[in-house]
Backbone as a chain_set.jsonl record, in Angstrom:
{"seq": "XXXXXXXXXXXXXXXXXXXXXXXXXXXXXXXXXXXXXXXXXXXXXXXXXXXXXXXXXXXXXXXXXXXXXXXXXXXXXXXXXXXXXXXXXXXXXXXXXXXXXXXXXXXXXXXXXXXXXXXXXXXXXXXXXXXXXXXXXXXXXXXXXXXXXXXXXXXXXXXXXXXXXXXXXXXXXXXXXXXXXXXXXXXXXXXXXXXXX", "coords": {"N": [[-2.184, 9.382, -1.169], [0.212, 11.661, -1.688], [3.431, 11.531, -3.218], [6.659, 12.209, -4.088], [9.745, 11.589, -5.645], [13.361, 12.211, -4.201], [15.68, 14.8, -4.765], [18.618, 14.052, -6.927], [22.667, 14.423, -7.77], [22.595, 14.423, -9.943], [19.876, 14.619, -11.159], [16.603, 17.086, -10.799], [14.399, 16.482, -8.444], [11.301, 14.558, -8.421], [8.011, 15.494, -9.7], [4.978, 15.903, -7.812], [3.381, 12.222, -6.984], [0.829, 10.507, -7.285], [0.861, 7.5, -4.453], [0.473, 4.293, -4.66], [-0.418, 1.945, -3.452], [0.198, -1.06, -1.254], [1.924, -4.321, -1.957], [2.313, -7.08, -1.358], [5.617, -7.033, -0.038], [6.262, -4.689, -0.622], [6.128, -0.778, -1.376], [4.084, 0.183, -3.88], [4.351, 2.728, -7.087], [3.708, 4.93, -9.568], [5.658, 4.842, -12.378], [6.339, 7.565, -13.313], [7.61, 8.989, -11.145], [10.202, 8.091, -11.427], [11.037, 8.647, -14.438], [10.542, 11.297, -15.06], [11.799, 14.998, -14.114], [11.266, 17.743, -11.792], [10.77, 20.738, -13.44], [11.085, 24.586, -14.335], [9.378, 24.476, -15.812], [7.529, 22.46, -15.387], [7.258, 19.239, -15.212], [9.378, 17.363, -16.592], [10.76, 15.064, -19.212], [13.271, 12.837, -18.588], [16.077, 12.505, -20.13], [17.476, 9.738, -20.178], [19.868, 6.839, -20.245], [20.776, 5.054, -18.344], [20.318, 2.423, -17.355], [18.421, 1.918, -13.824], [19.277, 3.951, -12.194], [17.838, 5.646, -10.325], [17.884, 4.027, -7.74], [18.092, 2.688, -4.908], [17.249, 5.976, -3.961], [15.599, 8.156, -2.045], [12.079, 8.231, -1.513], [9.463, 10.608, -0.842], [6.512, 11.518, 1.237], [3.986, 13.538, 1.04], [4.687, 17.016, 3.035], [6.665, 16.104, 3.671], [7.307, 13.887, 4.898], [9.19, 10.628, 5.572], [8.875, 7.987, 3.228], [9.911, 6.047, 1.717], [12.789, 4.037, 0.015], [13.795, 3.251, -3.279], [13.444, 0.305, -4.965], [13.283, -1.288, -7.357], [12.225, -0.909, -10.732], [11.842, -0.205, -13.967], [13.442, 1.107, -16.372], [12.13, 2.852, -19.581], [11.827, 1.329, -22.334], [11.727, -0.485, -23.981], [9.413, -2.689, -25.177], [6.866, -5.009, -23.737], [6.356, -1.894, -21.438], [6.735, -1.658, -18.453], [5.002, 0.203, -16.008], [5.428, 0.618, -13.033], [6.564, 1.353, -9.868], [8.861, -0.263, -7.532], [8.73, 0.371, -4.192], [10.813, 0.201, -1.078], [9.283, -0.006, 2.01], [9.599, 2.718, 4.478], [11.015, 2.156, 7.872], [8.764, 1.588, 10.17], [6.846, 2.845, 9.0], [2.985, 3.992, 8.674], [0.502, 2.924, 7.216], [-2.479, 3.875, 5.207], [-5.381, 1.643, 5.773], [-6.647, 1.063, 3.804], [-4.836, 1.401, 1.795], [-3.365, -0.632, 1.808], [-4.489, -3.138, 1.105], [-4.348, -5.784, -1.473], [-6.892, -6.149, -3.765], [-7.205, -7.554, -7.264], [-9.421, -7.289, -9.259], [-10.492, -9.806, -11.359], [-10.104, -10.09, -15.24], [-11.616, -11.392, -16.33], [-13.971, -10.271, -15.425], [-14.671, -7.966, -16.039], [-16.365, -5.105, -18.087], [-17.171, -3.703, -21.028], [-18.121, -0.075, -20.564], [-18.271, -0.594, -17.555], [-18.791, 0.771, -14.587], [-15.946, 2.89, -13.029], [-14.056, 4.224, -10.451], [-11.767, 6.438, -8.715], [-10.17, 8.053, -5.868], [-9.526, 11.548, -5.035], [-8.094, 13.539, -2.771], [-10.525, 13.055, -1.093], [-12.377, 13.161, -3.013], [-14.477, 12.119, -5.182], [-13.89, 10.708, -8.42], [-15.672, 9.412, -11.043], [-15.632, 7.245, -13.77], [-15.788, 5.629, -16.962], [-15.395, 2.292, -17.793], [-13.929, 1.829, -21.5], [-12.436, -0.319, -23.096], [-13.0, -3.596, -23.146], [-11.082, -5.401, -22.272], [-7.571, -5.405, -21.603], [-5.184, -3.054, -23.85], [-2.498, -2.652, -26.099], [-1.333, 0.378, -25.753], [-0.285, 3.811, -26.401], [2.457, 5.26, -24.315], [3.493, 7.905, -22.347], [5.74, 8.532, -24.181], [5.684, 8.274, -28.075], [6.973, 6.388, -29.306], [6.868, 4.175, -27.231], [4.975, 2.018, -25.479], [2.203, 0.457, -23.597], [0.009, -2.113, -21.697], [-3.072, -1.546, -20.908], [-6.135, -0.548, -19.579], [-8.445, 1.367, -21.199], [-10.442, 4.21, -20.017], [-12.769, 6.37, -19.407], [-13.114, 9.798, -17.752], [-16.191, 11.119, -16.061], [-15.374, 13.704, -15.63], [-13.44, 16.285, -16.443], [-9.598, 15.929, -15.373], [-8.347, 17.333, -13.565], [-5.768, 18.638, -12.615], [-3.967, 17.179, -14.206], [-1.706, 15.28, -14.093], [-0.951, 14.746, -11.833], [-2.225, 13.126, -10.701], [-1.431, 10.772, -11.227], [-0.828, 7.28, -10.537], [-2.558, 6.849, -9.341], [-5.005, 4.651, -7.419], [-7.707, 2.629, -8.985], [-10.689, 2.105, -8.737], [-13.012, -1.193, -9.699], [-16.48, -0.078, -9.724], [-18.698, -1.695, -9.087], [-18.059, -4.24, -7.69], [-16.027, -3.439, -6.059], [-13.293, -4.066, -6.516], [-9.691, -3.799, -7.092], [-9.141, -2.11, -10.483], [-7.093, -1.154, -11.633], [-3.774, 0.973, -11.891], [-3.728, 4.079, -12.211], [-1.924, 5.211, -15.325], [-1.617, 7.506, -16.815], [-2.825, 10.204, -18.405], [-5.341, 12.483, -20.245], [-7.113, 15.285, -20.459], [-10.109, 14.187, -20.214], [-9.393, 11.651, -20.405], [-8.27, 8.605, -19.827], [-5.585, 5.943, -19.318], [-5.073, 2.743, -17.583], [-2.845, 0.506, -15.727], [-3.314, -2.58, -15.55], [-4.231, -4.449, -12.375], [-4.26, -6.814, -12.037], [-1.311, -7.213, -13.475], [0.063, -6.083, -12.035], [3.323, -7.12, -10.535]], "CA": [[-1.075, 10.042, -0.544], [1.044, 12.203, -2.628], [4.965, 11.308, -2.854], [7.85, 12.425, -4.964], [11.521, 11.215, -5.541], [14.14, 13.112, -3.983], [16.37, 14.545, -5.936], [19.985, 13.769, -6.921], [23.243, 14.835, -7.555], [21.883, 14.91, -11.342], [18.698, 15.47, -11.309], [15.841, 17.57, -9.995], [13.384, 15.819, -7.629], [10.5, 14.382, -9.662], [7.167, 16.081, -9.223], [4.119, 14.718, -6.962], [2.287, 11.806, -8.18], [-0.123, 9.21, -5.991], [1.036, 6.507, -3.672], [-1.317, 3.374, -5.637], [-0.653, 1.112, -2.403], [1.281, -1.665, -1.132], [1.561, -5.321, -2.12], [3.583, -7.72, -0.75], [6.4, -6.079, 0.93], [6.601, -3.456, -1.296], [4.925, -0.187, -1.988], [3.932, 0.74, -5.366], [4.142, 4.173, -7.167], [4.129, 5.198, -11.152], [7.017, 5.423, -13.268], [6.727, 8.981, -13.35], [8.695, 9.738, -10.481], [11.518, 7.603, -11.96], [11.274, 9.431, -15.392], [10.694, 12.266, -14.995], [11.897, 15.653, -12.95], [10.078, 19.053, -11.961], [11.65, 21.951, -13.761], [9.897, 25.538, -13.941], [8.633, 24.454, -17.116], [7.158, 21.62, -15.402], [7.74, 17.615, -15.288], [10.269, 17.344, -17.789], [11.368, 13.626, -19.414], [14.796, 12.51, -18.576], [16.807, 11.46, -21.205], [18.723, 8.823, -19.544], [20.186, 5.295, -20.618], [21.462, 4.735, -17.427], [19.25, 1.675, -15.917], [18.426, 1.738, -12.048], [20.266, 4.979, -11.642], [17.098, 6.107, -8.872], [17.465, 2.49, -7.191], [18.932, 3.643, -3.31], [17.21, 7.122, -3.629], [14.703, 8.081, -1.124], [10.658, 8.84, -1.591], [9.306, 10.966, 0.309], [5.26, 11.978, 1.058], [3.513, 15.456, 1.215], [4.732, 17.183, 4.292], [8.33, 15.634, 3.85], [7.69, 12.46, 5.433], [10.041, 9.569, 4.949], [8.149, 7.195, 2.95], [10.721, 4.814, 2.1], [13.549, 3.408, -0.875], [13.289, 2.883, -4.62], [14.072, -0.705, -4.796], [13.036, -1.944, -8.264], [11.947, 0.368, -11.805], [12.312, -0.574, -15.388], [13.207, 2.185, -17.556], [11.19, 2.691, -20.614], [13.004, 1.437, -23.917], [11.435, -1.99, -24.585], [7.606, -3.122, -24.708], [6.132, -3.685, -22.869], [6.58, -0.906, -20.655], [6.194, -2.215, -16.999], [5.092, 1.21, -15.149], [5.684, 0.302, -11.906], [8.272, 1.648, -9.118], [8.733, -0.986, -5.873], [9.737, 1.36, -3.166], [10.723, -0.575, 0.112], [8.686, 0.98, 3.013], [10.525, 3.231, 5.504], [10.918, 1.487, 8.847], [7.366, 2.264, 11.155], [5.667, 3.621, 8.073], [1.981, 3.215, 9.108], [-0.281, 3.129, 6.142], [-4.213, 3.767, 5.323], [-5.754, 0.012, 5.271], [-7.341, 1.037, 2.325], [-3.681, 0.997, 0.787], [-2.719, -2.417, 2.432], [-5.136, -3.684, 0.487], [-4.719, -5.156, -2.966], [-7.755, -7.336, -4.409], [-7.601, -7.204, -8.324], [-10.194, -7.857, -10.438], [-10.21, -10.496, -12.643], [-10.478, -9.415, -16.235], [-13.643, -11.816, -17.3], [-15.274, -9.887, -14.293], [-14.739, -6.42, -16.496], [-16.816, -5.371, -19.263], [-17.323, -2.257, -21.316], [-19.304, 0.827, -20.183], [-18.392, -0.646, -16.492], [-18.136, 2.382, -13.683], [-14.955, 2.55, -11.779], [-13.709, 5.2, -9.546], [-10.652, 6.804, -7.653], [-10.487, 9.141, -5.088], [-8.059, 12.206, -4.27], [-8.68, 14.036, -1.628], [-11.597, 13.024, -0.41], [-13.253, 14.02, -4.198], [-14.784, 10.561, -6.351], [-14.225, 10.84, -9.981], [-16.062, 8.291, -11.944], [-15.477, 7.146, -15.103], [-16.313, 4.235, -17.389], [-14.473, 1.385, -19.271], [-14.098, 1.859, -22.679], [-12.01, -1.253, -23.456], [-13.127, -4.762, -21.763], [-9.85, -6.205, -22.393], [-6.306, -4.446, -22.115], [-4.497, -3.651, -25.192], [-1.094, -2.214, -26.369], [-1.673, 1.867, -26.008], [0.548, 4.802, -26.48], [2.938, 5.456, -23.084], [4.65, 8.447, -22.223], [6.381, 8.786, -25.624], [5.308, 7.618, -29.398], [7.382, 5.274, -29.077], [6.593, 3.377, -26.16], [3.757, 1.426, -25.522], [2.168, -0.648, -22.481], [-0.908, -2.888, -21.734], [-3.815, -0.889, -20.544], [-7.285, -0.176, -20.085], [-8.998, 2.729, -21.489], [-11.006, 4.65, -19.35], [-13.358, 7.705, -20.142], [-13.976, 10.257, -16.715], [-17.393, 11.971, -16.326], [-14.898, 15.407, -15.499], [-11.729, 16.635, -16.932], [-8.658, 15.224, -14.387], [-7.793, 18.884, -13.599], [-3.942, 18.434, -12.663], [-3.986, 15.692, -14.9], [-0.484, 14.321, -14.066], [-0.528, 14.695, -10.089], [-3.525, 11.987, -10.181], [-0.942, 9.321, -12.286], [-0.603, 6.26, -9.508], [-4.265, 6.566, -8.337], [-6.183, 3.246, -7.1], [-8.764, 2.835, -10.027], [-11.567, 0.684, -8.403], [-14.554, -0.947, -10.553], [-17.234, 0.042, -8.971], [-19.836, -3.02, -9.205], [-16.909, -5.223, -7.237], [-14.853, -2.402, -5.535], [-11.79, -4.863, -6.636], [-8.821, -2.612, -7.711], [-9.303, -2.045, -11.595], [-5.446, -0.698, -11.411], [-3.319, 2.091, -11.236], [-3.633, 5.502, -13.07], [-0.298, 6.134, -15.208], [-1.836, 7.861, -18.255], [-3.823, 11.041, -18.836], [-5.275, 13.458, -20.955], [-8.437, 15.85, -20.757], [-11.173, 13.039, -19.444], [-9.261, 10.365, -20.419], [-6.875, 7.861, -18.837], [-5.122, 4.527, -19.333], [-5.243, 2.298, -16.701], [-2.188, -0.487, -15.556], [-4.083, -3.932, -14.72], [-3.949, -4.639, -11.317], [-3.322, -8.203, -12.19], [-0.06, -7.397, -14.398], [1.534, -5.874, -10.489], [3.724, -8.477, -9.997]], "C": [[-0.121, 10.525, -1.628], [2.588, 12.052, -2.141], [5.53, 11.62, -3.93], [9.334, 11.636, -4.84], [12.511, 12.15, -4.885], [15.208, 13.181, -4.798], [17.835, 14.307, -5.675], [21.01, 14.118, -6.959], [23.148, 15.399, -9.214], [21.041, 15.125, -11.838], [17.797, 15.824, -10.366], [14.878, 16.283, -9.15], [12.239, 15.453, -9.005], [9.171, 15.095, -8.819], [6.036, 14.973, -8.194], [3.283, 13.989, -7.971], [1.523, 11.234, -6.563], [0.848, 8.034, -5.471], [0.148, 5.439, -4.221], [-1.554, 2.329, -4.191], [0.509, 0.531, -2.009], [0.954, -3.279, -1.95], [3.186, -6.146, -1.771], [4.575, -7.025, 0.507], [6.915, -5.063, 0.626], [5.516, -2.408, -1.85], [4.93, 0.019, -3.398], [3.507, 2.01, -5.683], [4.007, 3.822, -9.072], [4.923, 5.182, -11.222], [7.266, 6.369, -13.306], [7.743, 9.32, -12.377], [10.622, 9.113, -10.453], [11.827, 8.407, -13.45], [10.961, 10.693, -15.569], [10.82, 13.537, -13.885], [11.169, 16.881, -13.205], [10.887, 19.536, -12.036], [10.762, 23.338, -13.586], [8.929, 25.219, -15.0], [7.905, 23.702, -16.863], [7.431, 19.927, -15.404], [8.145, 17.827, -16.5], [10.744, 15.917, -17.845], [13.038, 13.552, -19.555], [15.371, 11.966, -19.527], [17.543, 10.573, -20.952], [18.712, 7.66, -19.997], [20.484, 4.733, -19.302], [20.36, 3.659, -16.488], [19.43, 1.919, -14.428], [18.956, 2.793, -11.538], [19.536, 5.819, -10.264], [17.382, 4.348, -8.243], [18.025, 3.265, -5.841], [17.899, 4.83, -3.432], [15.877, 6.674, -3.08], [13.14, 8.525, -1.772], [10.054, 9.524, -0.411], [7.516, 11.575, 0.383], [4.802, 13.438, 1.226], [3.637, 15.611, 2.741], [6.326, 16.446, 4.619], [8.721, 14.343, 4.256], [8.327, 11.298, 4.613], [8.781, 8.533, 4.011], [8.837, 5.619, 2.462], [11.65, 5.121, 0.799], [13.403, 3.237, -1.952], [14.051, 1.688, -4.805], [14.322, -1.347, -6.307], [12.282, -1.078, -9.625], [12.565, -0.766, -13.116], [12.465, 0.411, -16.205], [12.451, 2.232, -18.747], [11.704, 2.731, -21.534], [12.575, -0.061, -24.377], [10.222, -2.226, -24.177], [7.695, -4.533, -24.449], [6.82, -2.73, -21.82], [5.929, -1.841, -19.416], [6.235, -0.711, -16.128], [4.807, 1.384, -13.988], [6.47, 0.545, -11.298], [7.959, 0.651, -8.386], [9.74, -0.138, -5.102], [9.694, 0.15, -1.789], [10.392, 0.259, 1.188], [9.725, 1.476, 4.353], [9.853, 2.479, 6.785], [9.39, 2.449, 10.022], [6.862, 3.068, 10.484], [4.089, 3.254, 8.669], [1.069, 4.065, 7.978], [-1.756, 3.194, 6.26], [-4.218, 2.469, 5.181], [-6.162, -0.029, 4.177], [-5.92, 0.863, 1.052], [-2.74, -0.531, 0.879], [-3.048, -3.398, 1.736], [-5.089, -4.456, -0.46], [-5.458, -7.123, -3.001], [-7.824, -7.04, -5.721], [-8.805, -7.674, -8.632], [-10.032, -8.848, -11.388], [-10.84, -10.125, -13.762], [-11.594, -9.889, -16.928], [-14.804, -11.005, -16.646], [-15.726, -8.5, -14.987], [-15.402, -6.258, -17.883], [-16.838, -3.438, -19.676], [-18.532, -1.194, -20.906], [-19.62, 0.272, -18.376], [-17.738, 0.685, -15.833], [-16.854, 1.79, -12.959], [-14.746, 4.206, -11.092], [-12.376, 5.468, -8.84], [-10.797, 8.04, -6.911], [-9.308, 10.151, -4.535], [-8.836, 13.264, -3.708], [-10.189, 14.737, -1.336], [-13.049, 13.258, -1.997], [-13.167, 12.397, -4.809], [-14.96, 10.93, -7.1], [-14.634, 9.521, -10.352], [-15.711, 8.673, -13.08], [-16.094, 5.783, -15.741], [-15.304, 3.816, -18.066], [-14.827, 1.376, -20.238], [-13.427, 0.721, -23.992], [-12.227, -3.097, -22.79], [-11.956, -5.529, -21.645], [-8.777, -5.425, -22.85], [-5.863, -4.853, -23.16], [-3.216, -2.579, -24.843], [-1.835, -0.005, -26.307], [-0.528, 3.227, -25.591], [0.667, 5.326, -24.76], [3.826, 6.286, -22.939], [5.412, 9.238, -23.595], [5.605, 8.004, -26.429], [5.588, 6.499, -29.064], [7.497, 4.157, -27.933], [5.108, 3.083, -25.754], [3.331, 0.513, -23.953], [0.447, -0.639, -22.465], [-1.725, -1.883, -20.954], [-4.966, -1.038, -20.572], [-7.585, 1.046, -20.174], [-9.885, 3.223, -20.443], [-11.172, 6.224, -19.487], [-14.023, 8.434, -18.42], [-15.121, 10.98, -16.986], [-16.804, 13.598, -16.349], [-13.127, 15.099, -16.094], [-10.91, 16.473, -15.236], [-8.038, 16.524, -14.306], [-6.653, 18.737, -13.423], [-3.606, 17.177, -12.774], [-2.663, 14.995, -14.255], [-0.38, 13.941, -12.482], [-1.268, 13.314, -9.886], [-2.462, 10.344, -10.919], [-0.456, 8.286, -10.721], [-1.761, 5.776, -8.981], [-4.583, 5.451, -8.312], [-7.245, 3.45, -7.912], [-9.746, 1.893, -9.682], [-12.86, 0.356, -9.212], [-15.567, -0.719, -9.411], [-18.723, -1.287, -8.207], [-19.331, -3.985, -8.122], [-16.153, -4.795, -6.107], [-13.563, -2.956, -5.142], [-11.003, -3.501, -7.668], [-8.74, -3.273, -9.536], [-7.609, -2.039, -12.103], [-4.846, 0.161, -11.383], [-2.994, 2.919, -12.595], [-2.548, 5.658, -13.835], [-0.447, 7.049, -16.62], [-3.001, 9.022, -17.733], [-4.063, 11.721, -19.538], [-6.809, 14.155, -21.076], [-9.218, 14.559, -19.294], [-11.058, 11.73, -19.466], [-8.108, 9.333, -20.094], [-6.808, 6.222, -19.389], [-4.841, 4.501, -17.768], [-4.274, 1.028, -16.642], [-2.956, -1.314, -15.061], [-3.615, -4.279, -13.276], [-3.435, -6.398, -10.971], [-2.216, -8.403, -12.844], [0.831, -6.923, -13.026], [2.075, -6.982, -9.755], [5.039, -8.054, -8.474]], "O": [[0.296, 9.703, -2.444], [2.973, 12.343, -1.009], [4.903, 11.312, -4.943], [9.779, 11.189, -3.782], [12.225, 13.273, -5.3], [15.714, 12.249, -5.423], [18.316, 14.326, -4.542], [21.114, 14.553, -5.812], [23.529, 16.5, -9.612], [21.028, 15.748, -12.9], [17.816, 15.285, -9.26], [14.914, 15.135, -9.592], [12.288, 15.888, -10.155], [9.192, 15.255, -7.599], [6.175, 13.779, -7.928], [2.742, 14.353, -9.016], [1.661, 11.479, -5.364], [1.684, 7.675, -6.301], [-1.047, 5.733, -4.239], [-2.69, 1.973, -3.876], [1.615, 1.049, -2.162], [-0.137, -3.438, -2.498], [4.395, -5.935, -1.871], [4.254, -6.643, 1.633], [7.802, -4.47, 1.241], [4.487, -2.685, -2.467], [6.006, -0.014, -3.995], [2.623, 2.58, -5.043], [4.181, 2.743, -9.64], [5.547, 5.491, -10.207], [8.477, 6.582, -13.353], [8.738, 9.933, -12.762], [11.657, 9.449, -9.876], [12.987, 8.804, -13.563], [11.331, 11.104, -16.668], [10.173, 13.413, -12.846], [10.606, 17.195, -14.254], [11.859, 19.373, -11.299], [9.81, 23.312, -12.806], [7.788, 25.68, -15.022], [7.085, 23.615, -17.777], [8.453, 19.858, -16.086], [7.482, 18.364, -17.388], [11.129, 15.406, -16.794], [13.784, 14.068, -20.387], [15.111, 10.787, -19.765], [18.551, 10.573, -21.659], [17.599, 7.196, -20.245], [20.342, 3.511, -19.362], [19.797, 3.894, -15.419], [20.539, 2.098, -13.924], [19.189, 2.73, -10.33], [20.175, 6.428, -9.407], [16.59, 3.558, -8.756], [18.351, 4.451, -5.906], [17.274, 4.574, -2.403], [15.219, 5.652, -3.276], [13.245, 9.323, -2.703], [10.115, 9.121, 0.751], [7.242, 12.183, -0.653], [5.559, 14.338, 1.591], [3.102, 14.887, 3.58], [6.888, 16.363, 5.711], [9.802, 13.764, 4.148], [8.13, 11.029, 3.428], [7.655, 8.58, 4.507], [8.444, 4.484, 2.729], [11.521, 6.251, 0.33], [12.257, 2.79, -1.939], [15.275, 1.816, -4.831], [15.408, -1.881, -6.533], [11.462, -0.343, -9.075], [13.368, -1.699, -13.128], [11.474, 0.657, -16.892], [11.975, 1.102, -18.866], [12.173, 3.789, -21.952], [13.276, -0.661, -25.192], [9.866, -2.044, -23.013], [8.599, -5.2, -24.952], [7.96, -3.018, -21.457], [4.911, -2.532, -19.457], [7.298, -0.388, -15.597], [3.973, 2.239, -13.693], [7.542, 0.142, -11.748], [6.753, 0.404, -8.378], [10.953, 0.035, -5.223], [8.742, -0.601, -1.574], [11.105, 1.241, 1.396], [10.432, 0.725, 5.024], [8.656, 2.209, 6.888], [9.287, 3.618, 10.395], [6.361, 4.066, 11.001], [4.001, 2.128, 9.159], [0.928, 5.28, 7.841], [-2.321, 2.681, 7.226], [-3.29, 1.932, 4.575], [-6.109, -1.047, 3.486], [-5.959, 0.407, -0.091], [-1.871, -1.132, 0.247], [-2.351, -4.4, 1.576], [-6.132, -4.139, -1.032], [-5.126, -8.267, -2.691], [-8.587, -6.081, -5.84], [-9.138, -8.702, -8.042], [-9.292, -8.574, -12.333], [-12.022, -9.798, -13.659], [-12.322, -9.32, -17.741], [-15.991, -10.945, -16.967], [-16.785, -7.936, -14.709], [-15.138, -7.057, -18.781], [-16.638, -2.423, -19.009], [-19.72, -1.513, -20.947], [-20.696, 0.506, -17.827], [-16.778, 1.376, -16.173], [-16.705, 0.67, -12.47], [-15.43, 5.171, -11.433], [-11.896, 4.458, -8.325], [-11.492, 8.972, -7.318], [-8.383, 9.785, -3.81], [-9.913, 13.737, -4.069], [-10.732, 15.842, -1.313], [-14.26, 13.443, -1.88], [-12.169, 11.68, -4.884], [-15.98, 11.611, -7.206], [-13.974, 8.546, -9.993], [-15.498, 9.808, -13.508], [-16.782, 5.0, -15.088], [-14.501, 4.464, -18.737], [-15.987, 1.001, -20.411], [-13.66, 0.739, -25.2], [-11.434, -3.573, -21.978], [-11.949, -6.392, -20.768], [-8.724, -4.863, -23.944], [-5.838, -5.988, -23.635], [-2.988, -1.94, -23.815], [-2.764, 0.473, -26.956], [-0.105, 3.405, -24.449], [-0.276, 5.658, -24.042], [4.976, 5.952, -23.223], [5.502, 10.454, -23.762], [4.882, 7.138, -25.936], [4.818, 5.651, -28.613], [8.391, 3.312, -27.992], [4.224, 3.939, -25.749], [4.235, -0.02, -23.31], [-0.288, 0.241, -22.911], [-1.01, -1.229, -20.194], [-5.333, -1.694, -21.547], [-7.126, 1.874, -19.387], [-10.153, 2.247, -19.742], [-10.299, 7.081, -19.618], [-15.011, 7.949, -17.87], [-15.194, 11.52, -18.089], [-17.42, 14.535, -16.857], [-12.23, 14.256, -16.119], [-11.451, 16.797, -14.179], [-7.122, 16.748, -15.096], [-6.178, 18.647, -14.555], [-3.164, 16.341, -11.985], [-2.915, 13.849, -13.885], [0.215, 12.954, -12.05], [-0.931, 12.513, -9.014], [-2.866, 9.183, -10.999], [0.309, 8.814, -9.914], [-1.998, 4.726, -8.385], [-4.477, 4.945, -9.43], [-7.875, 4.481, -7.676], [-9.726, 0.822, -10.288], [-13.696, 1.227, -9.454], [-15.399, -1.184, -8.284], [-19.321, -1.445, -7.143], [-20.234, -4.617, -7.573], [-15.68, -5.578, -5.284], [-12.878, -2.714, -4.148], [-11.436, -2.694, -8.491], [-8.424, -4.418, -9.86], [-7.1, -2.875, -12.848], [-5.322, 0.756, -10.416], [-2.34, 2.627, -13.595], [-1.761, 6.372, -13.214], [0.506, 7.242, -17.375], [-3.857, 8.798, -16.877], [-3.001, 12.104, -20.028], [-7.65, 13.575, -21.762], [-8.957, 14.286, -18.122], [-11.798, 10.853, -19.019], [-6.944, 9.693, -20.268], [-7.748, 5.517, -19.757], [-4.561, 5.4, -16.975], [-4.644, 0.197, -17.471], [-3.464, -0.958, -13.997], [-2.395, -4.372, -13.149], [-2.691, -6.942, -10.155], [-1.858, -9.573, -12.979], [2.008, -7.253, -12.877], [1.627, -7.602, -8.79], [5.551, -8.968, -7.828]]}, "num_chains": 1, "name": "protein.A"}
């Protein structure tokens, strides 16, 4: 499900990314639509110091629908990077089950050259693991860093950035691998689905 931030009284709306699911009583999105907004030039990075300054603002899904609250965000200025939003779900949201869902993987279960998969609309990209164990890998900026796995697709991620939130499932298991917040060409970092706390 594609959702954006709405925008503010200072900045633009942020562009669309993925919906990754829910857990607990909160949904989960990327960081992107906390750092950055859509200009003509494109998703542009906010320069802001200002912690929590989206916390109150609304999310909303393709087609305008309410989707709910931005409750919880870490800005990006200290590693690790936690790229995670918690949005609180708008009242009588009714979600796919497939996003209700969350079973991680445990990481002894993952090995290199394992398939995983995500799906946007209705289209399965595979890819493979190229790391069996997350490490520290370039986030966003030089200077910022967060825990990841590597992951190599069989096709270029054509609007590479829209896909950042995606459900990354291994395939062998079809336990959630974790959520998309990295791309480039065919290749993507991957947030552990056991670091969504």
């Amino acid at each position: 499900m594609g959702i954006y931030r709405t925008k503010t009284a200072q900045f633009k709306q942020s562009a669309e990314r993925l919906l990754f699911g829910k857990k607990d009583d909160y949904l989960l999105a990327p960081i992107d639509i906390c750092v950055f907004e859509q200009t003509a030039a494109g998703a542009t990075f906010i320069q802001s110091s200002t912690p929590g300054q989206f916390k109150g603002v609304e999310v909303r899904g393709t087609g305008n629908m309410k989707i709910g609250i931005i409750s919880e965000y870490s800005v990006p200025s200290v590693l690790p990077v936690n790229p995670i939003v918690k949005i609180t779900p708008a009242p009588h949201l009714n979600l796919s089950p497939t996003l209700e869902d969350f079973d991680p993987i445990e990481r002894n279960q993952v090995k290199k050259g394992d398939k995983v998969v995500f799906s946007v609309n209705g289209v399965r990209i595979i890819g493979e693991v190229q790391n069996p164990a997350p490490t520290q890998l370039p986030f966003i900026q030089p200077s910022f860093q967060v825990e990841a796995y590597e992951v190599k697709f069989e096709q270029r991620l054509i609007d590479i950035d829209s896909v950042h939130g995606a459900r990354v499932l291994h395939s062998k298991t079809e336990k959630i691998l974790g959520m998309l917040v990295g791309s480039q060409g065919n290749n993507a970092i991957v947030y552990p689905a056991d670091l969504i706390k």
